[in-house]
Amino acid sequence: MSTNAAYRRAAAKINPRLSPTSLTKIANEMEMSMLPPNVPRSVYDIPQSVRTNPFVLRDATTGKSTHPYHGEGGGRWGGWDDDIAMKNPGAVVRSIGTSRRVFLLDSSLTPGEIDGLAYRVRVMSNNDAINSVLIGNPIEDAMTDGDMSDNPTVLPGFMEEDDPGRRFDPPGGAYRGRPDFVRSVLHEGYGEGLGVPIVACGYDARDVYDSGMSSDRGRLDEYLLSPLTRLSDAIRGVGRHDDVVVGGGGGGGGGGIRTSKVPVISPHGLVMDSGYALLLGSYVLATHSTSFRILNPLRGLSFDPIGLTYLLPRVGREFRQPSAYHSVAIASMMALSGYEADARDMVATGLATHYVGGQYKTNLLERALMDVNSYEYQSLHPKPTGLYGREDDWRGVEDINVHFRNVAVANLIQHVSEYDAAGADEYGVHLGDMLDDETGLYLRDNDPSINLPGERIQMYGELESDLVNYAATFVDAFDEPTVPGILERLREIASTRSTYEGKLGYEEDVEVADVAHSLVTGMEKRSPLALCVSNRLLRMGAEEDETMESCMERERRSQANLFTRAGGDYARWARSGCGVGLVGMPFGSSSLIKEREDVFNDWVHGNVGEVTEDEVDEIIG
């Protein structure tokens, strides 16, 4: 019997009323037994220096780093003689009761870290002895007045960067990035200018060029694009049998798809481009500081292979939301203009599943998950038991509790949420149902003679989303099949501002013209070729016969062609030293001092009208 099977058999006999500490120990042992031989067992230990040094996991016997996808001569970028980062997940994994908490150590991950994180998420999401995997970055904790050092369930200051060169300093070379701009990236419109660190932007596109990876298609595909796809699959809970050994099964061959057991929960944060792979979990929790942007066209790139060309044209469908009627316009606004979808936009379109309001609620959720039974012991009916003297053999019998598992986790998330994408608030009452017309409040009892003011429950009514409203307004413009056509229609709308400006009753028309102008401005800053490729990918992904896998394969092929295009827009951007217009905090300065990155504009094509259909066909393949 394998070690893994032995653990499972032993765990099946354990009383589920054991203390959280005992259950945590058992869960750790079971999870580590799933790892292949020679993989380090120290993933649960957080070194004191984790804030300033890379979180390196080494083989205890050889002292070298190992990786399930690592080939000979790989290195961090597939070229450097450096195996360390190939085993580094770029995150700290902690056992918190019967749940797992994943803390991202930086907003961008190296390709090896992306692969390492994908592997660990897949292992954890198939662990019977836990109830969930929570990927998060709490900035504050209401229970400790914001002092995270007193909170035993979080990693203090893990988003701080005391050493700006710790991540991409090649052997024998100086840090090649911009150390005056790496301490933090700030959300321009948040709060009073203090800003919020970006949670995930995927990878550093400039380092891909500096390392030489972009000139080698084989390395690019193996060490960056394929890991991104694996991370997307791992967070979604699907994957090939040969990617990881789960449930004591064999690893070789296969290629089938299996679904994970426990949900992956993605809390709040600012997310860009391929970082959205971390928001493909079972539940995506949005707070007031959550937003999502697509900025790759400002780098001369298109979609990373995580499935956005399948998801964006289908927003609103999963939860039957009104946004589904304008899904193509929503997808085009976000992908072509870089429109920043905030928390309300994300919930209204289904890009996030729940709105939880304050960030402190994620900490409340974390504590509550500690007391939820593991997947194995979430049951309504007792397991069939073999009795002495009876020949009943229950082995191989279908799990009679399969329909009751993960319900407790779902109820917890619903309880801490103000409302979800399906339109239900924390009380489970669907928005718009049984609301008092005068106050907009939900009444427990509709009889006014006995209904007291204190028995009114605050409701939020229909969720308002600027993104959905703008998409409905500009739906005709974004119905144009080509980027030049879209731009022409938007310019026509923007030109009406002078007609309505200053006239009473035409304030909305002026606002519409201003928004159209901002969309045009955003599109004109981007690579014309990348815009045309992105538009074509969205149109193709919107076809009914498309699948997530077919769209991801098309994204991977197109992105590889844009990366490796000699003298193309991406190479020009990478050599320029320009950024994508984000607002940052210079290293070592006060967070109130902000600087804006320069935006590159010397593209191969002067405008989208110069891009030919043949060029787009060549990129998409």
Coordinates of C-alpha atoms in Angstrom, one line a residue, residues 177-178 205-207 209-210 298-300 568-580 597-603:
G177 CA 15.2 46.7 -13.6
R178 CA 14.2 50.1 -12.3
A205 CA 7.2 41.3 -19.4
R206 CA 10.4 43.3 -19.6
D207 CA 12.4 40.6 -17.8
Y209 CA 13.0 40.3 -23.0
D210 CA 16.1 41.0 -20.9
L298 CA 0.5 48.9 -24.1
R299 CA 3.5 46.4 -24.2
G300 CA 2.7 45.3 -27.8
G568 CA 8.0 44.0 -33.4
D569 CA 6.1 46.2 -31.1
Y570 CA 6.9 44.1 -28.0
A571 CA 10.7 44.3 -28.7
R572 CA 10.4 48.0 -29.3
W573 CA 8.6 48.6 -26.0
A574 CA 11.0 46.4 -24.0
R575 CA 14.0 48.3 -25.3
S576 CA 12.5 51.7 -24.6
G577 CA 12.5 51.5 -20.8
C578 CA 8.9 52.8 -20.8
G579 CA 6.2 51.4 -18.7
V580 CA 2.4 51.2 -19.1
E597 CA 5.5 55.7 -15.8
D598 CA 6.0 56.9 -19.3
V599 CA 3.9 55.2 -22.0
F600 CA 5.6 54.0 -25.2
N601 CA 4.2 55.2 -28.5
D602 CA 6.7 54.4 -31.3
W603 CA 4.9 51.4 -32.6

